Coordinates of C-alpha atoms in Angstrom, one line a residue:
Chain A
X1 CA 9.7 -8.1 -11.5
X2 CA 6.0 -7.2 -11.6
X3 CA 3.5 -8.8 -9.3
X4 CA -0.1 -8.3 -8.4
X5 CA -1.4 -9.1 -4.9
X6 CA -5.1 -9.6 -4.1
X7 CA -5.1 -9.7 -0.3
X8 CA -8.4 -11.5 0.2
X9 CA -9.1 -14.8 -1.5
X10 CA -12.7 -14.8 -0.4
X11 CA -15.1 -11.9 0.7
X12 CA -18.5 -12.8 2.1
X13 CA -21.0 -9.9 2.2
X14 CA -24.7 -9.4 2.7
X15 CA -26.8 -8.1 -0.1
X16 CA -27.1 -4.3 -0.2
X17 CA -23.9 -3.9 1.9
X18 CA -20.8 -2.0 0.5
X19 CA -17.8 -4.0 -0.5
X20 CA -14.1 -3.3 -1.2
X21 CA -11.8 -5.8 -3.0
X22 CA -8.2 -4.9 -2.5
X23 CA -5.4 -5.0 -5.1
X24 CA -1.8 -4.0 -4.8
X25 CA 0.9 -4.2 -7.5
X26 CA 4.6 -3.8 -7.6
X27 CA 6.2 -2.1 -10.6
X28 CA 9.0 0.4 -11.0
X29 CA 7.4 1.8 -14.2
X30 CA 4.1 3.2 -15.2
X31 CA 1.2 0.7 -15.6
X32 CA -2.2 0.3 -17.0
X33 CA -4.6 -1.4 -14.4
X34 CA -7.7 -3.5 -14.9
X35 CA -10.4 -5.4 -13.0
X36 CA -12.0 -8.4 -14.6
X37 CA -15.0 -10.4 -13.4
X38 CA -15.6 -14.1 -14.0
X39 CA -19.0 -15.5 -13.4
X40 CA -19.2 -19.3 -12.7
X41 CA -18.2 -21.4 -15.7
X42 CA -17.5 -18.4 -17.9
X43 CA -14.6 -16.5 -19.3
X44 CA -13.3 -13.2 -17.9
X45 CA -14.9 -9.9 -18.9
X46 CA -13.6 -6.4 -18.3
X47 CA -15.2 -4.5 -15.4
X48 CA -13.1 -1.3 -15.7
X49 CA -9.7 0.0 -16.5
X50 CA -7.3 2.8 -15.5
X51 CA -5.1 4.2 -18.3
X52 CA -4.4 7.8 -17.2
X53 CA -6.1 10.9 -15.9
X54 CA -8.7 10.8 -13.1
X55 CA -7.7 8.3 -10.5
X56 CA -11.3 7.3 -9.9
X57 CA -12.6 5.1 -12.7
X58 CA -16.2 3.9 -13.1
X59 CA -17.0 0.6 -14.6
X60 CA -20.0 -1.6 -15.4
X61 CA -22.6 -2.8 -12.9
X62 CA -22.0 0.1 -10.5
X63 CA -18.4 -0.8 -9.7
X64 CA -15.6 1.8 -9.4
X65 CA -11.9 1.7 -8.5
X66 CA -9.4 4.2 -7.3
X67 CA -5.8 4.3 -8.5
X68 CA -3.3 5.3 -5.7
X69 CA 0.1 5.7 -7.2
X70 CA 1.9 6.2 -3.9
X71 CA 0.4 3.1 -2.4
X72 CA 0.6 1.2 -5.7
X73 CA -3.0 0.1 -5.1
X74 CA -6.1 -0.2 -7.3
X75 CA -9.0 -1.2 -5.0
X76 CA -12.4 -2.1 -6.4
X77 CA -15.6 -0.8 -4.6
X78 CA -19.3 -1.0 -4.9
X79 CA -21.6 0.9 -2.5
X80 CA -24.4 -1.7 -2.5
X81 CA -24.0 -5.3 -3.8
X82 CA -26.5 -7.6 -5.4
X83 CA -26.8 -11.3 -5.4
X84 CA -25.9 -11.2 -9.1
X85 CA -22.4 -9.8 -8.2
X86 CA -21.4 -13.2 -6.8
X87 CA -18.4 -14.0 -8.9
X88 CA -14.6 -14.1 -8.9
X89 CA -12.8 -10.8 -9.5
X90 CA -9.3 -10.5 -10.9
X91 CA -6.9 -7.5 -10.8
X92 CA -4.5 -7.2 -13.7
X93 CA -1.6 -5.0 -14.7
X94 CA 0.0 -4.1 -18.0
X95 CA 3.4 -2.5 -17.9
X96 CA 4.7 0.3 -20.0
X97 CA 7.6 -0.9 -22.1
X98 CA 6.4 -4.5 -22.1
X99 CA 2.9 -4.2 -23.6
X100 CA 2.7 -7.9 -24.5
X101 CA 2.4 -9.1 -21.0
X102 CA -0.4 -8.9 -18.5
X103 CA 0.1 -9.8 -14.8
X104 CA -2.9 -11.2 -12.9
X105 CA -3.7 -11.4 -9.2
X106 CA -4.8 -14.7 -7.8
X107 CA -8.4 -13.6 -7.6
X108 CA -11.0 -12.7 -5.0
X109 CA -14.3 -14.7 -4.7
X110 CA -17.1 -12.4 -3.8
X111 CA -20.0 -14.2 -2.2
X112 CA -23.1 -12.1 -1.8
X113 CA -25.6 -13.6 0.7
X114 CA -29.3 -12.7 1.0
Chain B
X1 CA -18.5 -10.3 -34.0
X2 CA -17.9 -13.5 -32.2
X3 CA -14.9 -12.1 -30.3
X4 CA -12.6 -14.9 -29.1
X5 CA -13.8 -18.5 -29.6
X6 CA -12.4 -21.7 -28.2
X7 CA -12.9 -25.4 -29.0
X8 CA -13.6 -27.7 -27.5
X9 CA -15.5 -26.6 -24.4
X10 CA -14.8 -29.8 -22.5
X11 CA -12.4 -32.6 -22.9
X12 CA -11.4 -35.7 -21.0
X13 CA -8.0 -37.3 -21.8
X14 CA -6.1 -40.3 -20.5
X15 CA -2.6 -39.8 -19.4
X16 CA -0.2 -39.9 -22.4
X17 CA -2.8 -38.9 -25.0
X18 CA -2.4 -35.8 -27.1
X19 CA -4.7 -33.1 -28.1
X20 CA -4.9 -29.6 -29.6
X21 CA -7.0 -26.7 -28.2
X22 CA -8.1 -24.3 -30.8
X23 CA -8.5 -20.5 -30.5
X24 CA -9.6 -17.9 -33.0
X25 CA -10.4 -14.2 -32.8
X26 CA -12.1 -11.9 -35.3
X27 CA -11.0 -8.5 -33.9
X28 CA -7.8 -8.3 -36.0
X29 CA -5.6 -8.3 -32.9
X30 CA -1.9 -8.9 -33.2
X31 CA -1.4 -10.4 -29.7
X32 CA -2.8 -13.7 -28.5
X33 CA -2.3 -15.6 -25.3
X34 CA -2.9 -19.0 -23.6
X35 CA -3.5 -19.1 -19.9
X36 CA -4.4 -21.9 -17.5
X37 CA -6.6 -21.3 -14.4
X38 CA -6.2 -23.4 -11.3
X39 CA -8.0 -22.8 -8.0
X40 CA -6.3 -20.2 -5.9
X41 CA -3.6 -19.5 -8.5
X42 CA -5.3 -17.0 -10.7
X43 CA -4.3 -17.1 -14.4
X44 CA -0.9 -18.3 -15.4
X45 CA 0.5 -17.5 -18.8
X46 CA 1.5 -20.6 -20.8
X47 CA 2.6 -19.0 -24.1
X48 CA 1.9 -15.8 -26.0
X49 CA 2.3 -14.6 -29.5
X50 CA 3.0 -10.9 -30.0
X51 CA 2.3 -11.1 -33.7
X52 CA 1.8 -13.5 -36.5
X53 CA 4.9 -15.7 -36.8
X54 CA 6.2 -15.2 -33.3
X55 CA 5.6 -17.1 -30.1
X56 CA 7.2 -16.8 -26.6
X57 CA 7.1 -18.8 -23.4
X58 CA 5.2 -17.6 -20.4
X59 CA 5.4 -18.7 -16.8
X60 CA 4.4 -22.3 -17.2
X61 CA 5.3 -23.6 -20.8
X62 CA 6.5 -27.1 -19.9
X63 CA 4.5 -29.8 -21.5
X64 CA 2.9 -27.5 -24.1
X65 CA 3.5 -26.3 -27.6
X66 CA 1.8 -23.6 -29.6
X67 CA 1.3 -22.6 -33.2
X68 CA 0.3 -19.2 -34.5
X69 CA -1.3 -20.4 -37.7
X70 CA -2.3 -17.0 -39.0
X71 CA -3.3 -13.7 -37.5
X72 CA -6.7 -15.1 -36.4
X73 CA -5.7 -18.5 -34.9
X74 CA -3.5 -19.6 -32.0
X75 CA -3.5 -23.3 -31.0
X76 CA -2.2 -25.0 -27.9
X77 CA -1.0 -28.6 -28.1
X78 CA -0.5 -31.1 -25.3
X79 CA 1.8 -33.8 -26.7
X80 CA 1.5 -36.2 -23.8
X81 CA -1.1 -35.2 -21.3
X82 CA -0.4 -35.5 -17.6
X83 CA -2.9 -35.3 -14.6
X84 CA -1.1 -32.0 -13.6
X85 CA -2.5 -30.5 -16.8
X86 CA -6.0 -30.8 -15.6
X87 CA -7.2 -27.2 -15.6
X88 CA -9.3 -24.6 -17.3
X89 CA -7.6 -23.1 -20.3
X90 CA -8.3 -19.6 -21.6
X91 CA -7.3 -18.0 -24.8
X92 CA -7.1 -14.2 -25.0
X93 CA -6.3 -11.5 -27.5
X94 CA -5.2 -7.9 -27.3
X95 CA -3.8 -5.0 -29.2
X96 CA -1.5 -2.2 -27.9
X97 CA -4.0 0.5 -28.9
X98 CA -6.9 -1.5 -27.3
X99 CA -5.2 -1.8 -23.9
X100 CA -7.2 -4.7 -22.4
X101 CA -7.4 -8.4 -23.2
X102 CA -10.5 -10.2 -24.5
X103 CA -11.0 -13.7 -23.3
X104 CA -12.6 -16.8 -24.8
X105 CA -15.1 -18.9 -22.8
X106 CA -12.5 -21.5 -21.8
X107 CA -11.8 -25.2 -22.2
X108 CA -12.2 -27.4 -19.2
X109 CA -9.7 -30.2 -19.5
X110 CA -9.5 -33.3 -17.3
X111 CA -6.6 -35.7 -17.6
X112 CA -7.2 -39.1 -15.8

């Protein structure tokens, strides 16, 4: 069975500091990987995705993520965060052979402090 | 393009009342989904529809029914609301060739 684990439920960080949000997944088959962001009282919007090719993917708002197949991880990073990055971030997986289902992590709340 | 729209945005129900949450997408996607979001639990899949005319249960289908009215619309019905169904409900759509899901703005439901 597939599962997605986001190890940190909350990450406090000061403005302009770097941040890493961790995501690990379990799957015996190939996957597509996604990071979504949810601002307060809004729906989810796509931040970035890994489909194939280069393991380092860049997304919107200066975020990037690295796919590590051996560690089954897809950690999200930003070198310098802004107050406006305060939001909840969700990692998601779509599995080859079962394209109708997406599996979501429990979310990480990023709180950027001045 | 409006993307994925949901109505209503907010709803308060009394225990035992029924209601239908509406969802529509204008991206010609085949697949549509209903999720609920509760604090600390991420998104949990209630039902999904891989294509017009088909629906399947997700993780937490009890207490809900769905209808895929046509390719654009996918509704979620609570026949007899319970306080445990207090949640934020999201509709999403996708297509195999599109890869990611597109989400609506959500419906915040409170059952008292």
